[in-house]
N, CA and C atoms as an extended XYZ file, in Angstrom:
441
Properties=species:S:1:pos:R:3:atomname:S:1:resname:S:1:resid:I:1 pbc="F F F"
N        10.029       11.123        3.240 N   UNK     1
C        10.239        9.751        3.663 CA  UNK     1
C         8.995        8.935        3.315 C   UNK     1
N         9.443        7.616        2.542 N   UNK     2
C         8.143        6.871        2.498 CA  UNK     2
C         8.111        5.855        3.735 C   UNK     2
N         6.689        5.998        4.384 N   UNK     3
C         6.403        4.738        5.087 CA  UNK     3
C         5.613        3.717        4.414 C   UNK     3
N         5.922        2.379        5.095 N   UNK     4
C         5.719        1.137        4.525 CA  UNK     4
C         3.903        0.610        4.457 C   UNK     4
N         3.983        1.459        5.830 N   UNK     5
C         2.227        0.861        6.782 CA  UNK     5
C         1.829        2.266        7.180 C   UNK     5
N         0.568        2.414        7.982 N   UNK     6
C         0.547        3.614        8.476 CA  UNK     6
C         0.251        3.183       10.199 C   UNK     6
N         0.394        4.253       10.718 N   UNK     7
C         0.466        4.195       12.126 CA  UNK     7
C        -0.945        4.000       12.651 C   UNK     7
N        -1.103        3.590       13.773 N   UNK     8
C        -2.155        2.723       14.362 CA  UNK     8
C        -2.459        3.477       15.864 C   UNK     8
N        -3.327        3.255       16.363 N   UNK     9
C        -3.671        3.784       17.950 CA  UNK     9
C        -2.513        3.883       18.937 C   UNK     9
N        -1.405        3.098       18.679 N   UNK    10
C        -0.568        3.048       19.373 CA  UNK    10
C         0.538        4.011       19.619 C   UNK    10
N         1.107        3.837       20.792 N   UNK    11
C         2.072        5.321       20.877 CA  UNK    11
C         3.515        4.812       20.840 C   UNK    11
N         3.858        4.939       19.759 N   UNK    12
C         5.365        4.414       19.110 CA  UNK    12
C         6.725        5.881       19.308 C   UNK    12
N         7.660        5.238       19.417 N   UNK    13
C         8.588        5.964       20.295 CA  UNK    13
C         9.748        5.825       18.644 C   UNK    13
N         9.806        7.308       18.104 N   UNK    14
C        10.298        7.442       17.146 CA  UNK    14
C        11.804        6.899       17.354 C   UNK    14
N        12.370        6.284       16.280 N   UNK    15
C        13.860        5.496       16.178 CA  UNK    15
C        14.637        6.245       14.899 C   UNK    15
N        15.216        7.169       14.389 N   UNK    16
C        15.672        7.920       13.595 CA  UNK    16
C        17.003        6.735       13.632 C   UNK    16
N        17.308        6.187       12.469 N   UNK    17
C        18.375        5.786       12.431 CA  UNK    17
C        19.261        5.471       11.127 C   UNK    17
N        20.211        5.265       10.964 N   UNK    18
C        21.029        5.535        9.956 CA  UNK    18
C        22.110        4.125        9.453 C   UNK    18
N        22.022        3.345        8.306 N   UNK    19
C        22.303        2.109        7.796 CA  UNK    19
C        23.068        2.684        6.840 C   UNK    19
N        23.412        1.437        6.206 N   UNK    20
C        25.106        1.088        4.810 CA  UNK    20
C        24.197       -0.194        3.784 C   UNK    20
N        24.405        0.249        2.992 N   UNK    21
C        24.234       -0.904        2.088 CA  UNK    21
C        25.970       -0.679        2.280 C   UNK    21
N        26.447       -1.886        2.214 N   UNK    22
C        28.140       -2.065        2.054 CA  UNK    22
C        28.564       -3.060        0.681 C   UNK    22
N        28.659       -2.147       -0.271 N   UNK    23
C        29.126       -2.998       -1.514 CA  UNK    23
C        30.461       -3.215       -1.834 C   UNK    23
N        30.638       -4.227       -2.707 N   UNK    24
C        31.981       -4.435       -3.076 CA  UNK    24
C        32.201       -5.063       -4.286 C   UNK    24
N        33.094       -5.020       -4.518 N   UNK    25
C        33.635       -5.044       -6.771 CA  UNK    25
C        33.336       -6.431       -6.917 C   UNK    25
N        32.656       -7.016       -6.190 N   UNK    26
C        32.042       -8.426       -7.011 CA  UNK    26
C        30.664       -8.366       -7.136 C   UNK    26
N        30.056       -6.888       -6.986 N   UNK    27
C        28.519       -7.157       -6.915 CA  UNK    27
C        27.892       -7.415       -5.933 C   UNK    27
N        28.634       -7.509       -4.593 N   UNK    28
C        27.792       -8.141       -3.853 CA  UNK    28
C        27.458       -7.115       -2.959 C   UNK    28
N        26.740       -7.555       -1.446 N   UNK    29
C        26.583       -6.691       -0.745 CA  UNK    29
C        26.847       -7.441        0.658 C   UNK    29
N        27.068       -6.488        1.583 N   UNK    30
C        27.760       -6.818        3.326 CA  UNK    30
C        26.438       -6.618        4.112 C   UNK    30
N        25.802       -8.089        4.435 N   UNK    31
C        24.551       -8.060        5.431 CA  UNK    31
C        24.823       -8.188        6.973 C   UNK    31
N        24.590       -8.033        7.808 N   UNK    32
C        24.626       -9.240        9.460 CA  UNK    32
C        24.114      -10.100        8.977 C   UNK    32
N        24.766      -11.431        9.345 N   UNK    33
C        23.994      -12.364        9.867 CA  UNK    33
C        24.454      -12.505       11.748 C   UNK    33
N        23.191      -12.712       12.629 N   UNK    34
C        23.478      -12.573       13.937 CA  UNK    34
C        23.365      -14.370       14.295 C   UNK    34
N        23.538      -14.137       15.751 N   UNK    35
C        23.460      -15.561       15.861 CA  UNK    35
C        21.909      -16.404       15.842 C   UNK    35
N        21.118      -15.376       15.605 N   UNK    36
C        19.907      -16.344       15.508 CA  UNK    36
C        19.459      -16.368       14.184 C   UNK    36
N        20.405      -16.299       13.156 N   UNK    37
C        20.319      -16.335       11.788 CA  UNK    37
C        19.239      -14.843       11.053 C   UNK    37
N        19.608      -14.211       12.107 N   UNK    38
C        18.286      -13.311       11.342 CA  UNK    38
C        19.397      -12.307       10.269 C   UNK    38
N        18.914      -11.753        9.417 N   UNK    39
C        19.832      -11.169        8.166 CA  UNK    39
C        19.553       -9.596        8.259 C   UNK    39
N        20.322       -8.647        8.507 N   UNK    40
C        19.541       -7.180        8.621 CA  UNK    40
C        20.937       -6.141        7.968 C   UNK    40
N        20.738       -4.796        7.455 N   UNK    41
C        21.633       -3.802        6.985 CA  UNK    41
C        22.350       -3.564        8.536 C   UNK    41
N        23.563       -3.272        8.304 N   UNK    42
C        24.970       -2.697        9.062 CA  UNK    42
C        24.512       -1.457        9.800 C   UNK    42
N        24.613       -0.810       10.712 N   UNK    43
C        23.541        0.692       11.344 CA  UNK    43
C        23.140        0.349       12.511 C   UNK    43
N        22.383        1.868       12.851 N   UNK    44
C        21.286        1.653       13.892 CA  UNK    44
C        21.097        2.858       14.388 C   UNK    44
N        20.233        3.128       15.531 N   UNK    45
C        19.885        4.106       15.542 CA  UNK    45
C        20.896        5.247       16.430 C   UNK    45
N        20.213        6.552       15.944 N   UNK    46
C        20.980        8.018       16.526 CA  UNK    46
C        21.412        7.613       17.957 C   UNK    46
N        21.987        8.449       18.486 N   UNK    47
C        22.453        8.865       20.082 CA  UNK    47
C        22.070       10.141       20.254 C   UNK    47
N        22.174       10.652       21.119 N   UNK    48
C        21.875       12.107       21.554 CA  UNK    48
C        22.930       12.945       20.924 C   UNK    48
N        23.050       14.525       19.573 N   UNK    49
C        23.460       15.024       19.426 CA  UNK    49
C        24.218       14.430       18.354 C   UNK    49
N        23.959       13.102       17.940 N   UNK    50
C        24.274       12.601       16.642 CA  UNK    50
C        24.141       13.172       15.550 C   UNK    50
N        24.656       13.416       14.334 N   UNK    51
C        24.031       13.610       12.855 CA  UNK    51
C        24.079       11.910       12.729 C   UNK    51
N        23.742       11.734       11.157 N   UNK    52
C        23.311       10.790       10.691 CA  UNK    52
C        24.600        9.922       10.134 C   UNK    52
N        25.120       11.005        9.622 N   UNK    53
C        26.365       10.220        9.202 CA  UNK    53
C        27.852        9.551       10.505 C   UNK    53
N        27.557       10.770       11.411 N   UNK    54
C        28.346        9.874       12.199 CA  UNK    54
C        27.888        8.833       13.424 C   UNK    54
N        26.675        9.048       13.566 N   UNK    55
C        25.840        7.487       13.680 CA  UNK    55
C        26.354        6.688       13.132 C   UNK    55
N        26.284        6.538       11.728 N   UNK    56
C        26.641        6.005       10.901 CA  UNK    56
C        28.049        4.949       11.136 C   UNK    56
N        28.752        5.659       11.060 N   UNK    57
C        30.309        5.928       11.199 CA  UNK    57
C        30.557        5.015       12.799 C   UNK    57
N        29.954        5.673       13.768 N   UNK    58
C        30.081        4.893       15.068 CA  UNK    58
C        29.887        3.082       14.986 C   UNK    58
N        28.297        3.221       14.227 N   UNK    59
C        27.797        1.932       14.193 CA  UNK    59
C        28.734        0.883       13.314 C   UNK    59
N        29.411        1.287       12.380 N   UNK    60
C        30.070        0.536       11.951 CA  UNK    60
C        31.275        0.098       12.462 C   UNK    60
N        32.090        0.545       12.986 N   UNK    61
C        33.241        0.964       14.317 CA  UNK    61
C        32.562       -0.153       15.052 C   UNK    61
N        31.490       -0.331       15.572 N   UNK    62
C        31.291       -1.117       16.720 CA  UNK    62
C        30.501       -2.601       16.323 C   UNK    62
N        29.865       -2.869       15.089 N   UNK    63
C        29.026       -3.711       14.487 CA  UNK    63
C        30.392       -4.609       13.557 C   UNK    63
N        31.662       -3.584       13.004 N   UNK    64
C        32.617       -4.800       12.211 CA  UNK    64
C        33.731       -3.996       12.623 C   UNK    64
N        34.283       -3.611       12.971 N   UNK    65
C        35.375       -2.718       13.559 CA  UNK    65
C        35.826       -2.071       12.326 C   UNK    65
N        35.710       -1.761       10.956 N   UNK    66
C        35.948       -1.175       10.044 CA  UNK    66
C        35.626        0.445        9.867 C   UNK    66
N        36.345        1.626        9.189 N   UNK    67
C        35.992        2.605        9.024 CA  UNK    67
C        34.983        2.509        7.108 C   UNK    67
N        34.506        3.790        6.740 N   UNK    68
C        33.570        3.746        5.211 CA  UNK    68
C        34.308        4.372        4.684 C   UNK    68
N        34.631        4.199        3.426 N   UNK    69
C        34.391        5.199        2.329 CA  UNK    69
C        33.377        5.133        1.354 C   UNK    69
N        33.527        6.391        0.324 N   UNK    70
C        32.793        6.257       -0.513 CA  UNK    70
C        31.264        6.359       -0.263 C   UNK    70
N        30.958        7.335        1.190 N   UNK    71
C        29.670        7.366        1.779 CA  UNK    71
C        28.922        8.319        0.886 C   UNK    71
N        27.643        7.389        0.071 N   UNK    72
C        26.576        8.185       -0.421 CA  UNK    72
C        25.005        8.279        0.079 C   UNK    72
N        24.221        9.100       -0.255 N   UNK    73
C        22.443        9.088        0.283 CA  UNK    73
C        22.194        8.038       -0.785 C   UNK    73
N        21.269        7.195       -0.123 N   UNK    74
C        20.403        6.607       -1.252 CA  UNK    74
C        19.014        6.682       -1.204 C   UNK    74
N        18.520        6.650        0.454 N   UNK    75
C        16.837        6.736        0.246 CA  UNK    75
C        16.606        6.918        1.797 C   UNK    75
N        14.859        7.087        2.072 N   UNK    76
C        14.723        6.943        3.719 CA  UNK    76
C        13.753        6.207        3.901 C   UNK    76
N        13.528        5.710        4.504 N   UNK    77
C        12.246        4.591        4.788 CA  UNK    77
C        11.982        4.678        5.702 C   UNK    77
N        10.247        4.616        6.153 N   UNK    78
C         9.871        4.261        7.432 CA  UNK    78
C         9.040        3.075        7.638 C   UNK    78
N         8.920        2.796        8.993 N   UNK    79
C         8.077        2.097        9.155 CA  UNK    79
C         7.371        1.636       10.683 C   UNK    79
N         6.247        1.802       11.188 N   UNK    80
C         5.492        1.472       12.389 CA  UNK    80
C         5.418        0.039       12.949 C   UNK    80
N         6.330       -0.275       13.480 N   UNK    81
C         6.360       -1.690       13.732 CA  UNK    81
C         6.458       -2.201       15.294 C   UNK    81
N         6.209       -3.161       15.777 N   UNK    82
C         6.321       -4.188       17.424 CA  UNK    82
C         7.441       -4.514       17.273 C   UNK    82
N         8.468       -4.004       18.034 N   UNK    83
C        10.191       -5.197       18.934 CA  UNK    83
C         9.662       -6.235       18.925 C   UNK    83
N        10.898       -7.103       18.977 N   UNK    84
C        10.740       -8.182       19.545 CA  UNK    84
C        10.360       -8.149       21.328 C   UNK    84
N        10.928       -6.914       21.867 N   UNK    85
C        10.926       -6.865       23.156 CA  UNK    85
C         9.597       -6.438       23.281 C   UNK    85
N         8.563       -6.286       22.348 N   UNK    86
C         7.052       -6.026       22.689 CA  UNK    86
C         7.029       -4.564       22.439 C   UNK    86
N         7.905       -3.575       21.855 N   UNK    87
C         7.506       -2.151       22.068 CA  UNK    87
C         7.227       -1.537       20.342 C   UNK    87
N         7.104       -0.436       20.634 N   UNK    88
C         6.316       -0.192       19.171 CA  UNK    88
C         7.068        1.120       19.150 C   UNK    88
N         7.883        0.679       17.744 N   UNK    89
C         8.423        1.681       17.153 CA  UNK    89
C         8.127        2.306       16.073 C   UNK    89
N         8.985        3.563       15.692 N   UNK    90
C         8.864        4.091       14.574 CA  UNK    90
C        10.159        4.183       13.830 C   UNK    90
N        10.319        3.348       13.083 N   UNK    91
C        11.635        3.704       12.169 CA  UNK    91
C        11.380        4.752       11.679 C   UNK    91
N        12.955        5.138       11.096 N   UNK    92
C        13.231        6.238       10.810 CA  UNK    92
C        14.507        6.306        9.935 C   UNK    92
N        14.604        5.416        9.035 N   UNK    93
C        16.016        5.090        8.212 CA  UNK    93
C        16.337        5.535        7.473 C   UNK    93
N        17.592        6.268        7.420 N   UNK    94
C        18.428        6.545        5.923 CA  UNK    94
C        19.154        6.023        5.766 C   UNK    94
N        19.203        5.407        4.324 N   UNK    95
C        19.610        4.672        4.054 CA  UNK    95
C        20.835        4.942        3.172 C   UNK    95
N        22.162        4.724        3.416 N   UNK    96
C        23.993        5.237        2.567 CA  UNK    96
C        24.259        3.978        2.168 C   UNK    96
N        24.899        4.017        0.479 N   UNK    97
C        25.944        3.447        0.196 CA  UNK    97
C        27.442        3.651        0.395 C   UNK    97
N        28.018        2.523        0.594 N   UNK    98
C        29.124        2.784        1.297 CA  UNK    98
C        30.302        1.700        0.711 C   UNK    98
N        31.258        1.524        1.371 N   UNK    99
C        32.634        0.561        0.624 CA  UNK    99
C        33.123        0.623        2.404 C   UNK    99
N        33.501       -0.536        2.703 N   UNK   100
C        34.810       -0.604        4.066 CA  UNK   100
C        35.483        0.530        3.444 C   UNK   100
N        36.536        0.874        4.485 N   UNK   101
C        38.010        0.915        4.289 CA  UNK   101
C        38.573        0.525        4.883 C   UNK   101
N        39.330        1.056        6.468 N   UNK   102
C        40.731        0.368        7.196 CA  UNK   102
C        39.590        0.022        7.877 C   UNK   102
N        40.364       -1.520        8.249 N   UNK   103
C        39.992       -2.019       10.183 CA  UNK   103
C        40.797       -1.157       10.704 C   UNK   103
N        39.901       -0.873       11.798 N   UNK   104
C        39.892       -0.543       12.814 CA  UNK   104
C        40.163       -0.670       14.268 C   UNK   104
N        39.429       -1.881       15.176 N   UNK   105
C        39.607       -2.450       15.802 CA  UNK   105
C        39.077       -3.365       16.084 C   UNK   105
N        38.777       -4.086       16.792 N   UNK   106
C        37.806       -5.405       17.289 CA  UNK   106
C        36.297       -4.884       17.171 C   UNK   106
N        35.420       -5.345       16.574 N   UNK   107
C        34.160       -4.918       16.745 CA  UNK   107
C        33.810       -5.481       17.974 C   UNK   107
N        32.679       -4.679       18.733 N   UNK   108
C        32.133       -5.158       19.907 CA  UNK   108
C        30.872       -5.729       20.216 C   UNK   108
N        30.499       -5.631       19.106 N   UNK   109
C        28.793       -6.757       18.655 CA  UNK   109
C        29.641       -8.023       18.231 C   UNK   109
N        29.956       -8.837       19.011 N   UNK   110
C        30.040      -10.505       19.090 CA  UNK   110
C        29.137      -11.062       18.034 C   UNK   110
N        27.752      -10.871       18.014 N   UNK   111
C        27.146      -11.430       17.309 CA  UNK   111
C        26.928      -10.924       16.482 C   UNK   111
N        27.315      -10.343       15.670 N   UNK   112
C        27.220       -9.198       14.313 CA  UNK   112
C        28.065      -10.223       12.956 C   UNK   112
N        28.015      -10.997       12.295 N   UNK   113
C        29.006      -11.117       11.213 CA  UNK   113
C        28.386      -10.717        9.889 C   UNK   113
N        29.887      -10.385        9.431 N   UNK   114
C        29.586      -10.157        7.784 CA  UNK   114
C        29.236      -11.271        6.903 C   UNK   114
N        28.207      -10.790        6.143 N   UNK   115
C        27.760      -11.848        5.285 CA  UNK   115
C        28.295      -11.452        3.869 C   UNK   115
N        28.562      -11.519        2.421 N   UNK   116
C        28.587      -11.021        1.669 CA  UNK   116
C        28.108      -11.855        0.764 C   UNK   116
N        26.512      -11.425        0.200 N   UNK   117
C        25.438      -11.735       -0.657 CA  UNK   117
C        25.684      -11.113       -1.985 C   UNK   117
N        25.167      -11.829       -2.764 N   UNK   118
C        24.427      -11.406       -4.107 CA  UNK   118
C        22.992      -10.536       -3.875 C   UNK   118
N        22.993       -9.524       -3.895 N   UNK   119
C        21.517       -8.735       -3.764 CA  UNK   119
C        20.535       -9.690       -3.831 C   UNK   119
N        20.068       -9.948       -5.485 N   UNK   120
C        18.816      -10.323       -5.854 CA  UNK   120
C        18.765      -11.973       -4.983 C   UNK   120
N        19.669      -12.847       -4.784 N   UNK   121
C        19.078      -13.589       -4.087 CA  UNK   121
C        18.951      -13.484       -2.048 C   UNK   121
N        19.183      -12.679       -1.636 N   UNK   122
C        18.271      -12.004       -0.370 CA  UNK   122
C        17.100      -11.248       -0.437 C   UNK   122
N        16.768      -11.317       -1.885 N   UNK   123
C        15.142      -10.130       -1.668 CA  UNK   123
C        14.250      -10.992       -0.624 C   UNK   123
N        13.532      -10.702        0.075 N   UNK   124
C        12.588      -10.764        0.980 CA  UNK   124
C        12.804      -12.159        1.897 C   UNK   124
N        14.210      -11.723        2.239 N   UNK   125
C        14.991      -13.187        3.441 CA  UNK   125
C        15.574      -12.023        4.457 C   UNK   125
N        15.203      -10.134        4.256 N   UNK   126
C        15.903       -9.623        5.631 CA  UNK   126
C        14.830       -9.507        6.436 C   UNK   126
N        15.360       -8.986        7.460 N   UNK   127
C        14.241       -9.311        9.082 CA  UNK   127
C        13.298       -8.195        8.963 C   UNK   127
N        13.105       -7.053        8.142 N   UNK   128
C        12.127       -5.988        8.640 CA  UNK   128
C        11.565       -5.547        7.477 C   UNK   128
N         9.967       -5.560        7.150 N   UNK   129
C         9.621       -5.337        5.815 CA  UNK   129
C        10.582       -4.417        5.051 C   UNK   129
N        10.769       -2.845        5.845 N   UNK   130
C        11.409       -2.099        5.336 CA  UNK   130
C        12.998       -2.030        4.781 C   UNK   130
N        13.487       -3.194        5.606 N   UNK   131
C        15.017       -3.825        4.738 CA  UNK   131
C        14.761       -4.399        3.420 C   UNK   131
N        14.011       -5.020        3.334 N   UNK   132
C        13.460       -5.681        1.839 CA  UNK   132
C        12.849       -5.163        0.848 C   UNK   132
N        12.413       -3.644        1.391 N   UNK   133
C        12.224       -2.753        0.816 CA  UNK   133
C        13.103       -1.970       -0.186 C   UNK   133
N        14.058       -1.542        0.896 N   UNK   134
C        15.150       -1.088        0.394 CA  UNK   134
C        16.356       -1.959       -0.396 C   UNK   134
N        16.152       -3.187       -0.216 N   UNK   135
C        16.911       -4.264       -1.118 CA  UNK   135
C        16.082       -4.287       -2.500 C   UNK   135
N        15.165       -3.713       -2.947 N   UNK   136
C        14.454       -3.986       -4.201 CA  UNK   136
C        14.819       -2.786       -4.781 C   UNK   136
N        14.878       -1.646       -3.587 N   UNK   137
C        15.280       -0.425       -4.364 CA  UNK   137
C        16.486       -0.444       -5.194 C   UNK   137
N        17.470       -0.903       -4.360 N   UNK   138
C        18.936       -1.312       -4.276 CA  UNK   138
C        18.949       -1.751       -5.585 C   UNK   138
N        18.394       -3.292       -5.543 N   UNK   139
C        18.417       -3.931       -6.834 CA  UNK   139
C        17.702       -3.240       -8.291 C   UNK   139
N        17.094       -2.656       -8.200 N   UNK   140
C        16.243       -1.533       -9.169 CA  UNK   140
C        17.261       -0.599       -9.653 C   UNK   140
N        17.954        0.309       -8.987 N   UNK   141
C        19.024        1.010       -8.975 CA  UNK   141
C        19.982        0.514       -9.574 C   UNK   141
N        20.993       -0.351       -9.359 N   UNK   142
C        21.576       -1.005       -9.821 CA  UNK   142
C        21.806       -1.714      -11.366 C   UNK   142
N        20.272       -2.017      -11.672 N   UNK   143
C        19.947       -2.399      -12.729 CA  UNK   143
C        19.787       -1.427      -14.158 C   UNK   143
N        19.459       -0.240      -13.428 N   UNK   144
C        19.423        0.792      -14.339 CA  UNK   144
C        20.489        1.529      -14.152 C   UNK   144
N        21.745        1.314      -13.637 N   UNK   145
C        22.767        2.349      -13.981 CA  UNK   145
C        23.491        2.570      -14.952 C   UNK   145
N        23.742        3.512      -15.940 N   UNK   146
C        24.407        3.036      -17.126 CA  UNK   146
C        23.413        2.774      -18.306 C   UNK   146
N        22.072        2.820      -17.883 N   UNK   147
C        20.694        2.605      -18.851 CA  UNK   147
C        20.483        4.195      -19.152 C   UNK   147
């Protein structure tokens, strides 16, 4: 796993968690936008006795009420960072490409909507260094497939 920063005096409470790039046949990609406009990947973190993928799988169920296909690895990222709520974490992200498939049911994050972007113009407009990270990867990837 690459981290972004390195860790500091502080005692950060590891966050292992598991995201979607969510693409689709126009190129684009499926962001949140929440209600305070902030822009972040689909996910979040483990539960007790979770794997990664059905983390995965849950979070999306409850963030757009949709099930995935087409679930692949793409990368892991970390990073040592302050909440907003003041606490200091440790990400812990892997990061899957993915495609919807069926709705499901009502998602239950109210404030969760789908955005569907053009990659290269969200580089360094998501909320956590390490999302913007992984959006360059994304876009890097992308660029060379088929090269």
């Amino acid at each position: 796993m690459i981290y972004l920063n390195k860790k500091d005096c502080n005692d950060y409470i590891k966050r292992p968690g598991a995201y979607a790039i969510i693409e689709n046949e126009k190129n684009e990609i499926a962001v949140v936008k929440n209600d305070k406009n902030e822009l972040f990947y689909f996910g979040g973190g483990l539960e007790a006795g979770e794997t990664k993928i059905v983390a995965l799988k849950r979070e999306m169920k409850e963030e757009t009420g949709y099930s995935l296909k087409d679930i692949k690895y793409f990368t892991e990222v970390g990073e040592f960072l302050k909440s907003q709520e003041g606490k200091y974490i440790e990400i812990m992200a892997t990061i899957y490409l993915a495609k919807f498939d069926k709705y499901l049911v009502d998602p239950i994050e109210y404030d969760h909507h789908i955005l569907w972007v053009k990659p290269e113009s969200y580089q360094g407009k998501l909320l956590r260094a390490w999302q913007n990270y992984v959006l360059d990867l994304y876009i890097n990837y992308k660029n060379n497939q088929g090269k």
